[in-house]
CSV table of C-alpha atoms in Angstrom, one decimal:
chain,number,residue,atom,x,y,z
A,1,MET,CA,-25.0,-24.7,-76.0
A,2,ARG,CA,-27.4,-22.7,-74.0
A,3,LYS,CA,-30.4,-24.2,-75.9
A,4,ILE,CA,-29.3,-27.5,-75.3
A,5,VAL,CA,-28.4,-27.0,-71.6
A,6,SER,CA,-31.6,-25.5,-71.4
A,7,LEU,CA,-33.3,-28.5,-73.0
A,8,LEU,CA,-31.3,-31.1,-70.5
A,9,LEU,CA,-32.6,-29.1,-67.5
A,10,ALA,CA,-36.0,-28.8,-68.5
A,11,GLY,CA,-36.0,-32.6,-69.2
A,12,ILE,CA,-35.0,-33.3,-65.8
A,13,LEU,CA,-37.3,-31.2,-64.2
A,14,VAL,CA,-39.9,-33.0,-65.9
A,15,SER,CA,-38.8,-36.3,-64.9
A,16,SER,CA,-38.3,-35.2,-61.5
A,17,ALA,CA,-42.0,-34.2,-61.6
A,18,TYR,CA,-42.8,-37.5,-63.2
A,19,SER,CA,-41.0,-39.4,-60.3
A,20,GLN,CA,-42.8,-37.4,-57.5
A,21,ASP,CA,-46.4,-37.9,-59.3
A,22,LEU,CA,-45.5,-41.9,-59.2
A,23,ASN,CA,-44.6,-41.9,-55.6
A,24,LYS,CA,-47.5,-39.5,-54.7
A,25,GLN,CA,-50.0,-42.0,-56.4
A,26,SER,CA,-47.9,-44.9,-54.7
A,27,LYS,CA,-48.7,-43.5,-51.4
A,28,ASN,CA,-52.4,-42.9,-52.1
A,29,ARG,CA,-52.6,-46.3,-53.4
A,30,MET,CA,-51.1,-47.9,-50.3
A,31,GLU,CA,-52.8,-45.8,-47.7
A,32,TRP,CA,-55.6,-47.8,-47.1
A,33,PHE,CA,-53.2,-50.8,-46.9
A,34,GLY,CA,-50.9,-49.3,-44.1
A,35,ASN,CA,-54.0,-48.2,-42.0
A,36,ALA,CA,-55.8,-51.5,-42.2
A,37,LYS,CA,-53.1,-53.7,-40.0
A,38,LEU,CA,-55.5,-56.5,-40.1
A,39,GLY,CA,-56.5,-59.2,-42.7
A,40,ILE,CA,-57.5,-62.7,-43.1
A,41,PHE,CA,-55.7,-65.0,-45.6
A,42,ILE,CA,-57.9,-67.4,-47.1
A,43,HIS,CA,-56.3,-71.3,-48.1
A,44,TRP,CA,-59.6,-73.1,-49.8
A,45,GLY,CA,-59.2,-75.7,-52.5
A,46,ILE,CA,-59.2,-79.5,-53.2
A,47,TYR,CA,-56.6,-80.0,-50.7
A,48,ALA,CA,-59.3,-79.6,-47.9
A,49,VAL,CA,-60.9,-82.7,-49.3
A,50,ASN,CA,-58.3,-85.2,-47.7
A,51,GLY,CA,-56.9,-82.7,-45.1
A,52,ILE,CA,-53.5,-82.6,-46.9
A,53,ASP,CA,-50.9,-79.8,-47.6
A,54,GLU,CA,-51.9,-77.7,-50.4
A,55,SER,CA,-49.6,-78.6,-53.6
A,56,TRP,CA,-46.9,-79.4,-51.4
A,57,SER,CA,-47.9,-82.9,-50.8
A,58,PHE,CA,-47.5,-84.2,-54.1
A,59,PHE,CA,-44.6,-82.2,-54.8
A,60,ASN,CA,-42.7,-83.6,-51.7
A,61,ASP,CA,-43.8,-87.1,-52.7
A,62,TYR,CA,-45.9,-87.4,-49.8
A,63,ILE,CA,-48.8,-88.8,-52.0
A,64,SER,CA,-48.9,-89.2,-55.9
A,65,TYR,CA,-50.0,-86.5,-58.1
A,66,ASP,CA,-53.0,-88.6,-59.6
A,67,ASP,CA,-53.9,-89.5,-56.1
A,68,TYR,CA,-53.6,-85.8,-55.0
A,69,MET,CA,-56.0,-84.7,-58.0
A,70,LYS,CA,-58.5,-87.5,-57.3
A,71,GLN,CA,-59.7,-84.8,-54.5
A,72,LEU,CA,-61.1,-83.1,-57.4
A,73,ASP,CA,-64.1,-85.6,-57.0
A,74,GLY,CA,-64.9,-84.9,-53.4
A,75,PHE,CA,-64.6,-80.6,-53.5
A,76,THR,CA,-68.4,-79.7,-53.1
A,77,ALA,CA,-68.5,-76.7,-51.4
A,78,ASP,CA,-72.0,-77.6,-50.5
A,79,ASN,CA,-72.2,-75.4,-47.5
A,80,TYR,CA,-70.2,-72.4,-49.0
A,81,ASN,CA,-71.5,-69.1,-47.6
A,82,ALA,CA,-70.0,-66.1,-48.7
A,83,ASP,CA,-71.7,-63.6,-46.7
A,84,GLU,CA,-71.1,-65.7,-43.5
A,85,TRP,CA,-67.5,-65.6,-44.2
A,86,ALA,CA,-67.7,-61.7,-45.0
A,87,HIS,CA,-69.7,-61.2,-41.7
A,88,LEU,CA,-67.3,-63.3,-39.4
A,89,ILE,CA,-64.3,-61.6,-41.3
A,90,ALA,CA,-65.4,-58.0,-40.5
A,91,GLN,CA,-66.3,-59.1,-37.0
A,92,SER,CA,-62.8,-60.1,-36.5
A,93,GLY,CA,-61.8,-56.4,-37.1
A,94,ALA,CA,-59.9,-57.2,-40.4
A,95,LYS,CA,-60.5,-54.8,-43.1
A,96,TYR,CA,-59.2,-57.1,-46.1
A,97,ALA,CA,-59.5,-60.6,-47.0
A,98,VAL,CA,-57.1,-62.6,-49.6
A,99,LEU,CA,-58.5,-65.7,-51.0
A,100,THR,CA,-56.2,-68.6,-52.9
A,101,SER,CA,-58.3,-68.0,-56.3
A,102,LYS,CA,-55.5,-70.8,-57.6
A,103,HIS,CA,-52.5,-72.4,-55.9
A,104,HIS,CA,-49.5,-74.2,-57.1
A,105,ASP,CA,-51.5,-77.0,-58.0
A,106,GLY,CA,-53.2,-75.2,-60.7
A,107,VAL,CA,-56.8,-75.5,-59.9
A,108,ALA,CA,-58.5,-72.5,-60.3
A,109,LEU,CA,-61.8,-71.3,-58.1
A,110,TRP,CA,-63.3,-69.3,-61.2
A,111,ASP,CA,-64.4,-70.5,-64.2
A,112,THR,CA,-61.6,-69.4,-66.2
A,113,LYS,CA,-61.5,-69.7,-70.3
A,114,CYS,CA,-58.1,-69.8,-70.1
A,115,GLY,CA,-58.0,-73.8,-69.2
A,116,ASP,CA,-60.4,-76.5,-68.0
A,117,LEU,CA,-58.5,-77.0,-64.5
A,118,ASN,CA,-61.3,-75.2,-62.7
A,119,VAL,CA,-64.1,-76.2,-59.8
A,120,VAL,CA,-66.4,-75.3,-62.2
A,121,GLU,CA,-65.7,-78.0,-64.8
A,122,GLN,CA,-63.8,-80.5,-62.7
A,123,THR,CA,-65.7,-80.7,-59.5
A,124,PRO,CA,-68.9,-81.4,-58.0
A,125,ALA,CA,-68.8,-77.3,-56.9
A,126,GLY,CA,-69.9,-76.3,-60.3
A,127,LYS,CA,-69.9,-72.7,-60.0
A,128,ASP,CA,-67.6,-69.6,-59.7
A,129,LEU,CA,-66.5,-69.3,-56.1
A,130,VAL,CA,-64.5,-66.3,-56.3
A,131,ALA,CA,-67.7,-64.1,-57.7
A,132,PRO,CA,-69.5,-64.7,-54.1
A,133,TYR,CA,-66.7,-63.7,-52.0
A,134,VAL,CA,-65.7,-60.7,-53.6
A,135,LYS,CA,-69.7,-59.7,-53.8
A,136,ALA,CA,-69.9,-60.3,-50.3
A,137,LEU,CA,-66.9,-58.8,-49.0
A,138,ARG,CA,-67.4,-55.5,-51.3
A,139,LYS,CA,-71.0,-55.3,-49.3
A,140,ASN,CA,-69.1,-55.5,-45.7
A,141,ASN,CA,-66.8,-52.6,-46.7
A,142,LEU,CA,-63.7,-55.0,-46.8
A,143,LYS,CA,-61.0,-54.8,-49.3
A,144,VAL,CA,-60.6,-57.8,-51.5
A,145,GLY,CA,-57.7,-59.7,-52.1
A,146,LEU,CA,-56.6,-62.7,-54.5
A,147,TYR,CA,-54.0,-64.9,-54.1
A,148,TYR,CA,-52.5,-66.3,-57.4
A,149,SER,CA,-49.5,-69.0,-57.9
A,150,LEU,CA,-47.4,-67.7,-60.9
A,151,LEU,CA,-45.6,-71.1,-61.0
A,152,ASP,CA,-48.2,-73.7,-61.8
A,153,TRP,CA,-47.6,-77.8,-61.2
A,154,SER,CA,-50.2,-79.1,-63.0
A,155,HIS,CA,-49.9,-77.1,-66.6
A,156,PRO,CA,-48.6,-78.9,-69.2
A,157,ASP,CA,-46.4,-76.2,-70.2
A,158,TYR,CA,-44.9,-75.3,-66.8
A,159,PRO,CA,-41.5,-77.1,-66.3
A,160,ASN,CA,-42.4,-78.7,-63.3
A,161,LYS,CA,-40.9,-81.7,-61.8
A,162,THR,CA,-44.0,-83.1,-60.8
A,163,ARG,CA,-45.3,-83.8,-64.3
A,164,LYS,CA,-42.1,-85.4,-65.2
A,165,ILE,CA,-41.5,-82.6,-67.7
A,166,LYS,CA,-37.6,-81.7,-68.3
A,167,ARG,CA,-36.8,-78.3,-67.9
A,168,TYR,CA,-36.4,-76.2,-71.1
A,169,ASP,CA,-35.2,-72.9,-72.1
A,170,ALA,CA,-37.5,-70.0,-71.2
A,171,ASP,CA,-37.6,-68.2,-74.7
A,172,SER,CA,-39.1,-71.3,-75.9
A,173,LEU,CA,-42.4,-71.7,-77.7
A,174,ARG,CA,-43.8,-73.7,-74.4
A,175,TRP,CA,-42.4,-71.2,-72.1
A,176,SER,CA,-44.2,-68.4,-74.0
A,177,ARG,CA,-47.4,-70.2,-74.0
A,178,PHE,CA,-47.5,-70.5,-70.5
A,179,VAL,CA,-46.5,-67.0,-69.8
A,180,ASP,CA,-49.4,-66.0,-72.0
A,181,PHE,CA,-51.6,-68.4,-69.7
A,182,ASN,CA,-50.8,-66.5,-66.9
A,183,PHE,CA,-51.6,-63.1,-68.3
A,184,CYS,CA,-54.7,-64.2,-69.8
A,185,GLN,CA,-56.0,-65.5,-65.9
A,186,LEU,CA,-54.4,-62.6,-64.5
A,187,GLU,CA,-56.6,-60.3,-67.1
A,188,GLU,CA,-59.6,-62.3,-66.2
A,189,LEU,CA,-59.4,-61.6,-62.3
A,190,SER,CA,-58.5,-58.3,-62.8
A,191,THR,CA,-61.6,-57.2,-65.1
A,192,ARG,CA,-63.9,-59.6,-63.6
A,193,TYR,CA,-63.6,-58.8,-59.9
A,194,LYS,CA,-61.4,-55.8,-59.8
A,195,PRO,CA,-59.5,-56.9,-56.8
A,196,ASP,CA,-58.0,-54.2,-54.5
A,197,LEU,CA,-55.0,-56.6,-54.3
A,198,PHE,CA,-53.1,-59.3,-55.7
A,199,TRP,CA,-50.9,-61.7,-53.6
A,200,PHE,CA,-48.5,-63.7,-55.9
A,201,ASP,CA,-46.6,-66.7,-54.9
A,202,GLY,CA,-44.4,-68.9,-56.6
A,203,ASP,CA,-42.0,-66.3,-58.1
A,204,TRP,CA,-38.8,-68.0,-56.5
A,205,GLU,CA,-38.7,-70.8,-59.6
A,206,GLN,CA,-38.1,-68.4,-62.2
A,207,SER,CA,-36.5,-64.8,-62.9
A,208,ALA,CA,-38.1,-61.4,-63.3
A,209,ASP,CA,-37.5,-61.4,-67.0
A,210,LYS,CA,-38.9,-65.2,-67.5
A,211,TRP,CA,-42.1,-64.1,-65.7
A,212,LYS,CA,-42.3,-61.0,-67.6
A,213,ALA,CA,-42.4,-59.3,-64.2
A,214,GLN,CA,-42.3,-55.8,-65.2
A,215,GLU,CA,-44.6,-56.3,-68.2
A,216,LEU,CA,-47.0,-58.0,-65.9
A,217,SER,CA,-47.0,-55.6,-62.9
A,218,GLU,CA,-47.6,-52.7,-65.4
A,219,ALA,CA,-50.6,-54.9,-67.3
A,220,LEU,CA,-52.1,-55.4,-63.9
A,221,ARG,CA,-52.1,-51.6,-63.4
A,222,GLY,CA,-53.4,-51.0,-66.7
A,223,TRP,CA,-56.7,-53.2,-66.1
A,224,ASN,CA,-57.0,-51.6,-62.1
A,225,LYS,CA,-54.7,-48.4,-62.0
A,226,ASN,CA,-55.1,-48.8,-58.2
A,227,VAL,CA,-54.4,-52.6,-57.5
A,228,ILE,CA,-51.7,-53.0,-54.9
A,229,LEU,CA,-49.2,-56.0,-55.5
A,230,ASN,CA,-47.3,-58.1,-52.9
A,231,SER,CA,-43.5,-58.7,-53.1
A,232,ARG,CA,-43.5,-61.9,-54.6
A,233,ILE,CA,-43.3,-60.9,-58.3
A,234,GLN,CA,-39.6,-60.8,-58.3
A,235,GLY,CA,-38.8,-57.0,-57.3
A,236,TYR,CA,-42.1,-55.3,-58.8
A,237,GLY,CA,-44.7,-55.6,-55.9
A,238,ASP,CA,-45.5,-53.0,-53.1
A,239,TYR,CA,-44.8,-54.4,-49.8
A,240,ALA,CA,-42.8,-57.1,-48.1
A,241,THR,CA,-44.6,-60.5,-47.0
A,242,PRO,CA,-42.5,-62.2,-44.1
A,243,GLU,CA,-44.0,-65.7,-43.3
A,244,GLN,CA,-44.7,-67.4,-40.4
A,245,GLY,CA,-41.8,-65.8,-38.1
A,246,LEU,CA,-42.7,-62.8,-36.5
A,247,PRO,CA,-39.8,-60.3,-37.3
A,248,VAL,CA,-37.8,-59.5,-34.0
A,249,THR,CA,-36.9,-55.9,-35.4
A,250,GLN,CA,-38.7,-53.6,-37.5
A,251,PRO,CA,-38.3,-54.3,-41.2
A,252,ASN,CA,-36.7,-51.7,-43.4
A,253,ASP,CA,-39.8,-51.8,-45.7
A,254,THR,CA,-42.1,-49.0,-45.6
A,255,TYR,CA,-45.0,-51.6,-45.7
A,256,TRP,CA,-44.8,-54.9,-44.8
A,257,GLU,CA,-47.6,-58.0,-43.8
A,258,LEU,CA,-46.7,-60.8,-41.5
A,259,CYS,CA,-48.7,-63.9,-42.9
A,260,MET,CA,-49.5,-66.7,-40.5
A,261,THR,CA,-51.4,-69.6,-39.9
A,262,MET,CA,-53.8,-70.2,-36.5
A,263,ASN,CA,-52.3,-73.8,-36.1
A,264,ASP,CA,-49.4,-75.2,-38.1
A,265,SER,CA,-51.5,-75.8,-41.7
A,266,TRP,CA,-52.6,-73.2,-44.1
A,267,GLY,CA,-55.5,-75.2,-45.3
A,268,PHE,CA,-58.0,-77.5,-43.5
A,269,GLN,CA,-56.3,-80.6,-42.0
A,270,HIS,CA,-58.5,-82.5,-39.8
A,271,ASN,CA,-55.4,-83.6,-37.6
A,272,ASP,CA,-54.1,-80.5,-36.7
A,273,ASP,CA,-55.5,-79.2,-33.4
A,274,ASN,CA,-52.4,-77.2,-32.5
A,275,TYR,CA,-54.1,-73.7,-32.4
A,276,LYS,CA,-52.7,-70.6,-31.0
A,277,THR,CA,-54.9,-69.1,-28.3
A,278,PRO,CA,-57.0,-66.2,-28.9
A,279,ASN,CA,-54.3,-64.2,-26.5
A,280,GLN,CA,-51.4,-65.5,-28.8
A,281,VAL,CA,-52.8,-64.1,-32.0
A,282,ILE,CA,-53.3,-60.6,-30.1
A,283,ARG,CA,-50.2,-60.5,-29.0
A,284,ILE,CA,-48.5,-61.3,-32.4
A,285,LEU,CA,-51.1,-58.7,-34.1
A,286,ILE,CA,-49.8,-56.1,-31.4
A,287,ASP,CA,-46.0,-56.7,-32.5
A,288,CYS,CA,-47.2,-56.2,-36.0
A,289,ILE,CA,-48.4,-53.1,-34.9
A,290,ASN,CA,-45.5,-52.0,-33.1
A,291,LYS,CA,-42.9,-52.5,-36.1
A,292,GLY,CA,-45.4,-50.4,-38.3
A,293,GLY,CA,-46.7,-53.8,-40.2
A,294,ASN,CA,-49.9,-55.5,-40.6
A,295,LEU,CA,-50.8,-59.2,-39.6
A,296,LEU,CA,-52.5,-61.4,-42.3
A,297,LEU,CA,-54.1,-64.3,-40.6
A,298,ASP,CA,-54.9,-67.4,-42.1
A,299,ILE,CA,-58.0,-69.7,-42.3
A,300,GLY,CA,-58.6,-73.0,-43.9
A,301,PRO,CA,-62.5,-73.7,-44.9
A,302,LYS,CA,-63.3,-77.1,-45.0
A,303,ALA,CA,-64.1,-78.9,-48.8
A,304,ASP,CA,-67.6,-78.0,-48.2
A,305,GLY,CA,-67.1,-74.2,-47.2
A,306,THR,CA,-67.7,-74.3,-43.6
A,307,ILE,CA,-65.1,-72.6,-41.3
A,308,PRO,CA,-64.1,-75.1,-38.5
A,309,GLU,CA,-65.3,-73.9,-35.1
A,310,GLU,CA,-61.6,-73.5,-33.5
A,311,GLN,CA,-61.1,-70.8,-36.3
A,312,LYS,CA,-64.5,-69.1,-35.3
A,313,HIS,CA,-63.9,-68.9,-32.0
A,314,ILE,CA,-60.0,-67.1,-32.6
A,315,LEU,CA,-61.4,-64.7,-34.8
A,316,LYS,CA,-64.6,-63.8,-32.7
A,317,GLU,CA,-62.4,-63.0,-29.4
A,318,LEU,CA,-59.7,-61.3,-31.8
A,319,GLY,CA,-62.8,-59.3,-32.9
A,320,ARG,CA,-64.0,-58.3,-29.6
A,321,TRP,CA,-60.2,-57.4,-28.5
A,322,THR,CA,-59.9,-54.9,-31.8
A,323,GLY,CA,-63.7,-53.6,-31.6
A,324,LYS,CA,-62.7,-52.6,-28.0
A,325,HIS,CA,-59.2,-51.1,-28.7
A,326,ALA,CA,-59.9,-49.7,-32.3
A,327,GLU,CA,-58.1,-46.5,-31.5
A,328,ALA,CA,-55.1,-48.1,-30.6
A,329,ILE,CA,-54.9,-50.4,-33.8
A,330,TYR,CA,-56.3,-48.7,-36.9
A,331,GLU,CA,-54.4,-45.4,-38.7
A,332,THR,CA,-51.8,-45.9,-36.1
A,333,GLN,CA,-47.6,-46.1,-36.8
A,334,ALA,CA,-44.9,-47.6,-35.3
A,335,GLY,CA,-44.1,-47.2,-31.5
A,336,ILE,CA,-41.0,-45.9,-29.3
A,337,PRO,CA,-38.0,-48.3,-28.8
A,338,TYR,CA,-38.2,-50.7,-26.2
A,339,GLU,CA,-35.5,-48.9,-24.0
A,340,HIS,CA,-38.3,-46.5,-23.2
A,341,TYR,CA,-41.1,-48.9,-22.1
A,342,TYR,CA,-41.0,-52.4,-21.3
A,343,GLY,CA,-43.5,-53.8,-24.1
A,344,PRO,CA,-45.1,-52.9,-27.0
A,345,THR,CA,-46.6,-49.3,-28.3
A,346,ALA,CA,-47.9,-47.5,-31.1
A,347,LEU,CA,-48.5,-43.8,-32.1
A,348,ASN,CA,-51.4,-42.3,-33.9
A,349,LYS,CA,-50.9,-40.5,-36.9
A,350,LYS,CA,-50.0,-36.8,-35.2
A,351,GLY,CA,-47.7,-38.7,-33.0
A,352,ASP,CA,-48.9,-37.1,-29.7
A,353,ILE,CA,-50.8,-40.0,-28.2
A,354,LEU,CA,-48.8,-42.5,-27.4
A,355,TYR,CA,-50.5,-46.5,-26.8
A,356,LEU,CA,-49.0,-48.9,-24.4
A,357,PHE,CA,-49.7,-52.1,-24.8
A,358,VAL,CA,-50.0,-54.3,-21.2
A,359,PRO,CA,-49.9,-58.0,-22.0
A,360,HIS,CA,-49.6,-59.0,-18.6
A,361,THR,CA,-50.7,-58.0,-15.1
A,362,PRO,CA,-48.4,-55.4,-13.8
A,363,ASN,CA,-46.4,-56.3,-10.6
A,364,GLY,CA,-46.2,-52.6,-10.0
A,365,PRO,CA,-46.5,-49.4,-11.8
A,366,LEU,CA,-45.7,-49.0,-15.8
A,367,MET,CA,-42.8,-47.2,-16.7
A,368,ILE,CA,-42.1,-44.9,-19.5
A,369,LYS,CA,-38.0,-43.6,-19.5
A,370,GLY,CA,-36.7,-41.0,-21.8
A,371,LEU,CA,-40.2,-38.8,-22.3
A,372,LYS,CA,-39.3,-35.3,-22.9
A,373,ASN,CA,-43.0,-34.5,-23.5
A,374,LYS,CA,-45.5,-33.5,-20.9
A,375,ILE,CA,-48.2,-35.8,-20.2
A,376,ASN,CA,-51.8,-33.9,-20.6
A,377,ARG,CA,-54.1,-36.9,-19.9
A,378,MET,CA,-53.9,-40.8,-19.7
A,379,TRP,CA,-56.7,-43.3,-20.0
A,380,VAL,CA,-57.7,-46.7,-20.5
A,381,VAL,CA,-58.5,-47.6,-24.1
A,382,GLY,CA,-62.0,-49.3,-24.3
A,383,ASN,CA,-62.7,-48.4,-20.8
A,384,GLY,CA,-62.2,-44.5,-20.4
A,385,THR,CA,-61.1,-44.7,-17.0
A,386,LYS,CA,-58.5,-41.5,-16.5
A,387,LEU,CA,-55.2,-43.1,-15.0
A,388,ASN,CA,-53.0,-41.0,-12.5
A,389,TRP,CA,-49.1,-40.9,-13.0
A,390,GLU,CA,-46.2,-39.5,-11.4
A,391,VAL,CA,-42.7,-38.5,-12.6
A,392,LYS,CA,-39.5,-39.3,-10.4
A,393,MET,CA,-35.8,-38.7,-10.8
A,394,LYS,CA,-36.1,-35.6,-12.8
A,395,GLN,CA,-33.1,-33.6,-11.4
A,396,TYR,CA,-33.6,-29.5,-12.1
A,397,TRP,CA,-30.0,-29.1,-13.6
A,398,SER,CA,-30.1,-32.1,-16.1
A,399,ALA,CA,-31.6,-32.7,-19.4
A,400,VAL,CA,-32.6,-35.9,-19.1
A,401,PRO,CA,-36.3,-36.9,-18.3
A,402,GLY,CA,-37.4,-38.2,-15.2
A,403,ILE,CA,-39.2,-41.8,-15.1
A,404,VAL,CA,-43.0,-41.7,-15.7
A,405,TYR,CA,-44.8,-44.4,-13.1
A,406,ILE,CA,-48.3,-45.4,-14.2
A,407,ASP,CA,-50.5,-47.3,-11.5
A,408,VAL,CA,-53.4,-49.6,-13.5
A,409,PRO,CA,-56.2,-50.7,-11.5
A,410,GLU,CA,-56.7,-54.5,-11.4
A,411,LYS,CA,-60.3,-53.9,-12.3
A,412,VAL,CA,-59.4,-51.9,-15.6
A,413,LEU,CA,-57.6,-54.8,-17.0
A,414,ASP,CA,-58.7,-56.5,-20.1
A,415,GLU,CA,-58.6,-60.8,-19.9
A,416,GLN,CA,-56.1,-60.3,-23.0
A,417,VAL,CA,-54.1,-57.3,-23.3
A,418,THR,CA,-54.8,-53.9,-21.7
A,419,VAL,CA,-54.1,-50.7,-23.5
A,420,ILE,CA,-53.3,-47.3,-22.2
A,421,ALA,CA,-53.2,-44.1,-24.2
A,422,VAL,CA,-51.0,-41.5,-22.9
A,423,LEU,CA,-51.6,-37.5,-24.4
A,424,LEU,CA,-48.8,-35.6,-25.1
A,425,ASP,CA,-48.3,-31.7,-25.5
A,426,GLY,CA,-47.1,-32.4,-28.9
A,427,LYS,CA,-45.4,-34.6,-31.0
A,428,VAL,CA,-43.5,-37.5,-29.4
A,429,ASP,CA,-40.3,-36.5,-28.3
A,430,LEU,CA,-37.6,-38.9,-26.7
A,431,TYR,CA,-34.3,-38.4,-25.0
A,432,ARG,CA,-31.5,-40.3,-26.8
A,433,GLU,CA,-28.5,-39.1,-25.5
A,434,GLN,CA,-26.0,-40.7,-23.1
A,435,GLY,CA,-27.0,-39.0,-19.8
A,436,GLN,CA,-25.5,-36.2,-17.6
A,437,VAL,CA,-23.2,-35.9,-14.9
A,438,ILE,CA,-24.0,-33.3,-12.0
A,439,GLU,CA,-22.2,-29.9,-12.8
A,440,SER,CA,-24.5,-28.2,-10.1
A,441,ASN,CA,-26.3,-29.0,-7.2
């Protein structure tokens, strides 16, 4: 009996050690992502020819499938310069990028051998568009992400609405062929380009079992042990991906990323001029940082491979701001609750520098409430100007901290968002109790 118990205990210890090792590996694998804060999404495909919704335009019957696919003839990529893309992405302050290697329309941007629907064989572009992108990103020390649609509304074996194929049982031979097709393409992408990240989409149409999601995630990490997977693989990903809507409260996920367009469209659309201003984009980025997440900001190149000037302008001004305030952006963690400061905040890794984001010209001093720490120093990030502060309402008999008042001279304000660094005497310590009544005076 003792021998059995000993063996069981030994098994539990081995299992626990294995679990801890997996958690450590996952943390190491995700470290760069957690530190990055900003990435660039790139929606590029044949849909840029007519400037219409990527894939959804035929799925939602705005255009026929056949008319949609006629765009293959106009996709030239004549002016595609991956080095210029990568330079602009790096200039923006982004640390990674994600390119749509294949959207729901099934058109692959590389010379896949798993099928013939790709830009090399079917469009005037006539070349692999993924390889130069990967090479240029690596040259600029950017992490490489590839978007891949699990569903495929063009594949003859996928049970899709658009090609009038009736839905069939997932155990059928046709479904097995389609799953093999996905594995085939993803093995190509994994072994050829060794991406740091896969950004999956389209998983909602089938279950994890049908996609063979667990088997696929294991295969992907077999081909590249450090690859990161987003959440859209039916529960087998590493981080959450809220879309377009900025989370109002901090997500429960350890790692998350808001994917968001610059205007109202993912891909290039001639008539969509409803661009966000650089100030709006910067403030959305700040909100993501404040809640411990990343922003994946989208651009949509034209069919010839050029990036619209409006998008370049936003990226360049974003880059000016991120370059100036780098210390308050990268390798930071979520800030303090809004009850303590009227605005977004962030903390450095050690938790002893509090960054205050100031999106408006202050009408009077800034306020920090409930800060137990002593403040050692305070300065304007990217400017270096030291700031003065004073503490009021601190009663000697009360444990409730006083209110910190900070005057910010107008001459140090950034044209977009100003950042103030507050160096504390230790890890940030906040008063969260209910206050006290007078017991001595």
